Amino acid sequence: FNMNYYGIVHRDLHINSGNANIGGYAYRNLFINSDSIVTTSNFICAKDLNVESANKFTFSGKVQGNATVKSKQIEFKNEEDGKSIDCKIVGDFNYTSKNEIEVSKDIVAGNSSFTKYASNPLKGVGSFLISLLTTLIYVSVAYWIIKKFMPNFFNKLSNVSTKNMLINLAIGLGILILVPLACILLLITGVGSALGVVLALLYVVVLLIATPIFAILITEYIKNMTKTAINSFALLIIVTVILQLLFKIPFVGSILSFLATLTAIGNTCVLALKEK
């Protein structure tokens, strides 16, 4: 979320984003829930500022009411390029943080109150479970739509192998690079601009269905390799859960997710060409 120097909000403002950079004037209360929050020196909140949750909060500007802040790290910035800048809380400052900070009366005119920050380990688990449930519903719906309207899709996956998966991965990488370039060239040159828009929309659709397609692909791969008697849909649910757990592994999960997307893109395009 970015609110520039000239931004004006006449009512209460609620912000929920990954990062928030805020300038301008808020005539009423401000509520923020972001990972990283930075307010600029021209930022003015006419009433109360509430940081509901953050990892880092860097404050400059002016709050004319009270400030209630819950953030692991809190920093006041009253100087920039060797010059003093506005950094003022007119009312009380109630904060929850990992460490107590020394608050000058030049910055906080009212009273300051500190509470030790205590992380909630269940918060991350809850977010993951919600995300997992959403993905399971998404994959399930995609599975039944494909099964009902494209029954031959599963027959075409009957010969899926490690070699095919690697070929799909290479094709997916090529498509990931070439299709956006083709769309840009078509739109810039004006030759076939309509085709460029259609191609871009198809590209987005393929990206959106990448998760269920890859889960189905892995499910069919396991069935072919192990000859398991487990119901296809039940196995798909198990595979989806395992994949989502793997994708949550720091750094490695991001790489696996990227490779899965490429493989799904390649597989979708190969099957589409076979259909022709």
CSV table of C-alpha atoms in Angstrom, one decimal:
chain,number,residue,atom,x,y,z
A,1,PHE,CA,0.0,0.0,0.0
A,2,ASN,CA,1.3,3.4,-1.0
A,3,MET,CA,-0.2,6.7,0.0
A,4,ASN,CA,1.8,9.6,-1.5
A,5,TYR,CA,2.6,13.1,-0.2
A,6,TYR,CA,-0.7,14.5,-1.6
A,7,GLY,CA,-3.0,11.7,-0.4
A,8,ILE,CA,-6.1,12.8,1.6
A,9,VAL,CA,-8.5,10.5,3.4
A,10,HIS,CA,-11.7,12.1,4.8
A,11,ARG,CA,-12.9,9.0,6.7
A,12,ASP,CA,-11.4,6.2,8.8
A,13,LEU,CA,-8.7,4.4,6.8
A,14,HIS,CA,-8.1,0.6,7.3
A,15,ILE,CA,-5.0,-0.8,5.7
A,16,ASN,CA,-4.2,-4.5,5.5
A,17,SER,CA,-1.2,-5.2,3.2
A,18,GLY,CA,2.3,-6.7,3.1
A,19,ASN,CA,4.0,-3.4,3.3
A,20,ALA,CA,2.6,0.1,3.9
A,21,ASN,CA,4.2,3.5,3.0
A,22,ILE,CA,2.0,6.3,4.2
A,23,GLY,CA,2.2,10.1,3.6
A,24,GLY,CA,-0.5,12.7,3.2
A,25,TYR,CA,-3.4,13.6,5.5
A,26,ALA,CA,-5.9,11.4,7.3
A,27,TYR,CA,-8.7,13.4,8.7
A,28,ARG,CA,-9.9,10.6,11.0
A,29,ASN,CA,-8.6,7.4,12.5
A,30,LEU,CA,-6.1,5.1,10.9
A,31,PHE,CA,-5.9,1.3,11.4
A,32,ILE,CA,-2.9,-0.6,9.9
A,33,ASN,CA,-2.1,-4.3,9.7
A,34,SER,CA,1.1,-4.8,7.7
A,35,ASP,CA,4.4,-6.5,7.9
A,36,SER,CA,6.4,-3.3,7.4
A,37,ILE,CA,5.0,0.2,8.0
A,38,VAL,CA,6.8,3.5,7.2
A,39,THR,CA,5.2,6.9,7.6
A,40,THR,CA,6.8,9.9,5.9
A,41,SER,CA,7.6,13.3,7.5
A,42,ASN,CA,4.6,14.9,5.8
A,43,PHE,CA,2.2,12.3,7.3
A,44,ILE,CA,-0.6,13.7,9.5
A,45,CYS,CA,-3.3,11.7,11.3
A,46,ALA,CA,-5.9,14.1,12.7
A,47,LYS,CA,-7.2,11.6,15.3
A,48,ASP,CA,-5.8,8.2,16.5
A,49,LEU,CA,-3.3,5.9,14.9
A,50,ASN,CA,-3.6,2.2,15.5
A,51,VAL,CA,-1.0,-0.3,14.3
A,52,GLU,CA,-2.8,-3.6,14.9
A,53,SER,CA,0.1,-5.8,13.9
A,54,ALA,CA,3.5,-5.3,12.3
A,55,ASN,CA,7.1,-6.6,12.3
A,56,LYS,CA,8.6,-3.2,11.9
A,57,PHE,CA,7.1,0.3,12.3
A,58,THR,CA,9.1,3.4,11.4
A,59,PHE,CA,7.4,6.6,12.4
A,60,SER,CA,7.8,10.2,11.3
A,61,GLY,CA,5.1,12.8,10.7
A,62,LYS,CA,2.4,13.8,13.2
A,63,VAL,CA,-0.4,12.1,15.1
A,64,GLN,CA,-2.7,14.6,16.7
A,65,GLY,CA,-4.5,12.1,18.9
A,66,ASN,CA,-3.2,8.9,20.6
A,67,ALA,CA,-1.1,6.2,19.0
A,68,THR,CA,-1.5,2.5,19.8
A,69,VAL,CA,1.2,0.4,18.3
A,70,LYS,CA,1.8,-3.4,18.3
A,71,SER,CA,5.0,-4.1,16.4
A,72,LYS,CA,8.1,-6.2,17.1
A,73,GLN,CA,10.3,-3.3,16.2
A,74,ILE,CA,9.5,0.4,16.6
A,75,GLU,CA,11.7,3.3,15.3
A,76,PHE,CA,11.2,7.0,15.5
A,77,LYS,CA,12.7,9.0,12.6
A,78,ASN,CA,13.1,12.7,13.5
A,79,GLU,CA,16.1,13.4,11.2
A,80,GLU,CA,16.7,13.0,7.5
A,81,ASP,CA,19.8,14.0,5.5
A,82,GLY,CA,21.1,15.9,8.6
A,83,LYS,CA,17.9,18.0,9.0
A,84,SER,CA,15.2,17.7,11.6
A,85,ILE,CA,11.8,16.4,10.3
A,86,ASP,CA,8.4,16.2,12.0
A,87,CYS,CA,8.1,13.3,14.4
A,88,LYS,CA,5.3,14.0,16.9
A,89,ILE,CA,2.6,12.2,18.8
A,90,VAL,CA,0.4,14.8,20.6
A,91,GLY,CA,-1.6,12.3,22.7
A,92,ASP,CA,-0.6,9.1,24.5
A,93,PHE,CA,1.7,6.4,23.1
A,94,ASN,CA,0.7,2.9,24.0
A,95,TYR,CA,3.0,0.3,22.5
A,96,THR,CA,3.7,-3.4,22.5
A,97,SER,CA,7.1,-4.3,21.3
A,98,LYS,CA,10.0,-6.8,21.9
A,99,ASN,CA,12.0,-4.2,23.7
A,100,GLU,CA,11.2,-1.1,25.7
A,101,ILE,CA,12.4,2.1,23.9
A,102,GLU,CA,13.3,5.5,25.3
A,103,VAL,CA,10.7,7.9,24.2
A,104,SER,CA,11.5,11.6,24.3
A,105,LYS,CA,8.9,14.2,25.3
A,106,ASP,CA,9.9,16.0,22.1
A,107,ILE,CA,8.3,13.1,20.3
A,108,VAL,CA,5.5,12.0,22.6
A,109,ALA,CA,3.7,14.8,24.4
A,110,GLY,CA,1.4,12.5,26.4
A,111,ASN,CA,2.1,9.4,28.4
A,112,SER,CA,3.9,6.4,27.2
A,113,SER,CA,2.9,2.8,28.1
A,114,PHE,CA,5.0,-0.3,27.2
A,115,THR,CA,3.8,-4.0,27.0
A,116,LYS,CA,6.2,-6.8,26.2
A,117,TYR,CA,5.5,-8.4,22.7
A,118,ALA,CA,4.5,-12.0,22.8
A,119,SER,CA,4.2,-13.8,19.5
A,120,ASN,CA,1.3,-16.2,18.9
A,121,PRO,CA,2.6,-19.4,17.4
A,122,LEU,CA,-1.0,-20.5,16.5
A,123,LYS,CA,-1.4,-17.4,14.2
A,124,GLY,CA,0.8,-18.8,11.5
A,125,VAL,CA,-0.8,-22.3,11.8
A,126,GLY,CA,-4.3,-20.8,11.5
A,127,SER,CA,-3.3,-18.8,8.4
A,128,PHE,CA,-1.8,-21.9,6.8
A,129,LEU,CA,-4.9,-24.0,7.5
A,130,ILE,CA,-7.1,-21.4,5.9
A,131,SER,CA,-4.8,-21.3,2.9
A,132,LEU,CA,-4.7,-25.1,2.7
A,133,LEU,CA,-8.5,-25.4,2.9
A,134,THR,CA,-8.9,-22.8,0.2
A,135,THR,CA,-6.4,-24.7,-2.0
A,136,LEU,CA,-8.2,-28.0,-1.4
A,137,ILE,CA,-11.5,-26.6,-2.4
A,138,TYR,CA,-9.9,-25.0,-5.5
A,139,VAL,CA,-8.2,-28.2,-6.5
A,140,SER,CA,-11.4,-30.3,-5.8
A,141,VAL,CA,-13.6,-28.0,-7.9
A,142,ALA,CA,-11.1,-28.1,-10.8
A,143,TYR,CA,-10.8,-31.9,-10.6
A,144,TRP,CA,-14.6,-32.4,-10.9
A,145,ILE,CA,-15.0,-29.9,-13.7
A,146,ILE,CA,-12.2,-31.6,-15.7
A,147,LYS,CA,-13.7,-35.0,-14.9
A,148,LYS,CA,-17.2,-33.9,-16.1
A,149,PHE,CA,-16.4,-31.8,-19.1
A,150,MET,CA,-13.0,-33.2,-20.2
A,151,PRO,CA,-13.0,-36.9,-19.3
A,152,ASN,CA,-10.3,-37.7,-21.9
A,153,PHE,CA,-7.9,-35.5,-19.9
A,154,PHE,CA,-7.1,-38.3,-17.5
A,155,ASN,CA,-6.7,-40.8,-20.3
A,156,LYS,CA,-4.0,-38.6,-21.8
A,157,LEU,CA,-2.1,-38.7,-18.4
A,158,SER,CA,-2.0,-42.5,-18.5
A,159,ASN,CA,1.6,-42.5,-19.8
A,160,VAL,CA,2.9,-39.8,-17.5
A,161,SER,CA,6.6,-40.6,-16.6
A,162,THR,CA,9.6,-38.9,-15.1
A,163,LYS,CA,10.9,-38.2,-18.7
A,164,ASN,CA,7.6,-36.5,-19.6
A,165,MET,CA,7.6,-34.4,-16.5
A,166,LEU,CA,11.1,-33.1,-17.3
A,167,ILE,CA,10.0,-32.4,-20.9
A,168,ASN,CA,7.0,-30.5,-19.6
A,169,LEU,CA,9.2,-28.5,-17.2
A,170,ALA,CA,11.5,-27.4,-20.1
A,171,ILE,CA,8.5,-26.5,-22.3
A,172,GLY,CA,6.9,-24.6,-19.3
A,173,LEU,CA,10.1,-22.6,-18.9
A,174,GLY,CA,10.1,-21.7,-22.6
A,175,ILE,CA,6.5,-20.6,-22.5
A,176,LEU,CA,7.0,-18.6,-19.3
A,177,ILE,CA,9.7,-16.5,-21.2
A,178,LEU,CA,8.4,-16.5,-24.8
A,179,VAL,CA,4.7,-15.8,-24.3
A,180,PRO,CA,5.0,-12.5,-22.4
A,181,LEU,CA,7.6,-11.3,-25.0
A,182,ALA,CA,5.2,-12.3,-27.8
A,183,CYS,CA,2.4,-10.4,-26.1
A,184,ILE,CA,4.5,-7.3,-25.6
A,185,LEU,CA,5.7,-7.3,-29.2
A,186,LEU,CA,2.1,-7.8,-30.5
A,187,LEU,CA,0.8,-4.9,-28.4
A,188,ILE,CA,3.7,-2.5,-29.0
A,189,THR,CA,3.8,-3.0,-32.8
A,190,GLY,CA,0.1,-2.8,-33.1
A,191,VAL,CA,0.2,-5.8,-35.4
A,192,GLY,CA,-2.3,-8.3,-34.0
A,193,SER,CA,-2.9,-6.4,-30.8
A,194,ALA,CA,-6.2,-8.2,-30.3
A,195,LEU,CA,-4.2,-11.5,-30.6
A,196,GLY,CA,-1.8,-10.2,-28.0
A,197,VAL,CA,-4.6,-9.5,-25.5
A,198,VAL,CA,-6.2,-13.0,-26.1
A,199,LEU,CA,-2.8,-14.6,-25.7
A,200,ALA,CA,-2.2,-12.7,-22.5
A,201,LEU,CA,-5.6,-13.8,-21.1
A,202,LEU,CA,-4.9,-17.4,-22.0
A,203,TYR,CA,-1.5,-17.1,-20.3
A,204,VAL,CA,-3.1,-15.9,-17.1
A,205,VAL,CA,-5.7,-18.7,-17.2
A,206,VAL,CA,-3.0,-21.3,-17.5
A,207,LEU,CA,-1.1,-19.8,-14.5
A,208,LEU,CA,-4.4,-19.8,-12.5
A,209,ILE,CA,-5.0,-23.5,-13.1
A,210,ALA,CA,-1.3,-24.5,-12.6
A,211,THR,CA,-1.8,-25.6,-9.0
A,212,PRO,CA,-4.7,-28.1,-9.6
A,213,ILE,CA,-3.1,-29.3,-12.9
A,214,PHE,CA,0.2,-30.1,-11.1
A,215,ALA,CA,-1.6,-31.8,-8.2
A,216,ILE,CA,-3.5,-34.0,-10.7
A,217,LEU,CA,-0.4,-34.7,-12.7
A,218,ILE,CA,1.5,-35.9,-9.6
A,219,THR,CA,-1.5,-38.0,-8.5
A,220,GLU,CA,-1.6,-39.8,-11.9
A,221,TYR,CA,2.2,-40.2,-11.8
A,222,ILE,CA,2.0,-41.9,-8.4
A,223,LYS,CA,-0.9,-44.1,-9.6
A,224,ASN,CA,1.0,-45.2,-12.6
A,225,MET,CA,4.3,-45.9,-10.7
A,226,THR,CA,2.8,-47.6,-7.7
A,227,LYS,CA,-0.4,-49.2,-9.1
A,228,THR,CA,-2.1,-48.1,-5.8
A,229,ALA,CA,-5.7,-49.0,-5.2
A,230,ILE,CA,-6.4,-45.7,-3.4
A,231,ASN,CA,-9.3,-43.7,-4.9
A,232,SER,CA,-8.1,-41.1,-7.3
A,233,PHE,CA,-9.8,-38.2,-5.6
A,234,ALA,CA,-8.6,-39.3,-2.1
A,235,LEU,CA,-5.1,-39.6,-3.4
A,236,LEU,CA,-5.4,-36.1,-5.0
A,237,ILE,CA,-6.3,-34.6,-1.6
A,238,ILE,CA,-3.3,-36.3,0.0
A,239,VAL,CA,-1.0,-35.1,-2.7
A,240,THR,CA,-2.3,-31.5,-2.5
A,241,VAL,CA,-1.8,-31.4,1.3
A,242,ILE,CA,1.8,-32.8,0.9
A,243,LEU,CA,2.6,-30.3,-1.9
A,244,GLN,CA,1.3,-27.3,0.2
A,245,LEU,CA,3.5,-28.4,3.1
A,246,LEU,CA,6.5,-28.7,0.8
A,247,PHE,CA,5.8,-25.2,-0.7
A,248,LYS,CA,5.9,-23.7,2.8
A,249,ILE,CA,9.6,-24.8,3.4
A,250,PRO,CA,11.7,-21.6,3.5
A,251,PHE,CA,13.5,-20.9,0.2
A,252,VAL,CA,13.2,-24.5,-1.0
A,253,GLY,CA,9.5,-24.3,-1.1
A,254,SER,CA,9.5,-21.3,-3.4
A,255,ILE,CA,11.8,-23.1,-5.8
A,256,LEU,CA,9.5,-26.2,-5.7
A,257,SER,CA,6.4,-24.1,-6.3
A,258,PHE,CA,8.1,-22.4,-9.3
A,259,LEU,CA,9.1,-25.7,-10.8
A,260,ALA,CA,5.6,-27.1,-10.2
A,261,THR,CA,4.1,-24.1,-12.0
A,262,LEU,CA,6.4,-24.5,-15.0
A,263,THR,CA,5.7,-28.3,-15.2
A,264,ALA,CA,1.9,-27.6,-15.1
A,265,ILE,CA,2.2,-24.9,-17.8
A,266,GLY,CA,4.2,-27.3,-20.1
A,267,ASN,CA,1.8,-30.2,-19.5
A,268,THR,CA,-1.3,-28.0,-20.2
A,269,CYS,CA,0.2,-26.8,-23.5
A,270,VAL,CA,1.3,-30.3,-24.6
A,271,LEU,CA,-2.2,-31.7,-23.9
A,272,ALA,CA,-3.8,-28.8,-25.8
A,273,LEU,CA,-1.6,-29.5,-28.8
A,274,LYS,CA,-2.5,-33.2,-28.7
A,275,GLU,CA,-6.1,-32.2,-28.7
A,276,LYS,CA,-5.5,-30.5,-32.0
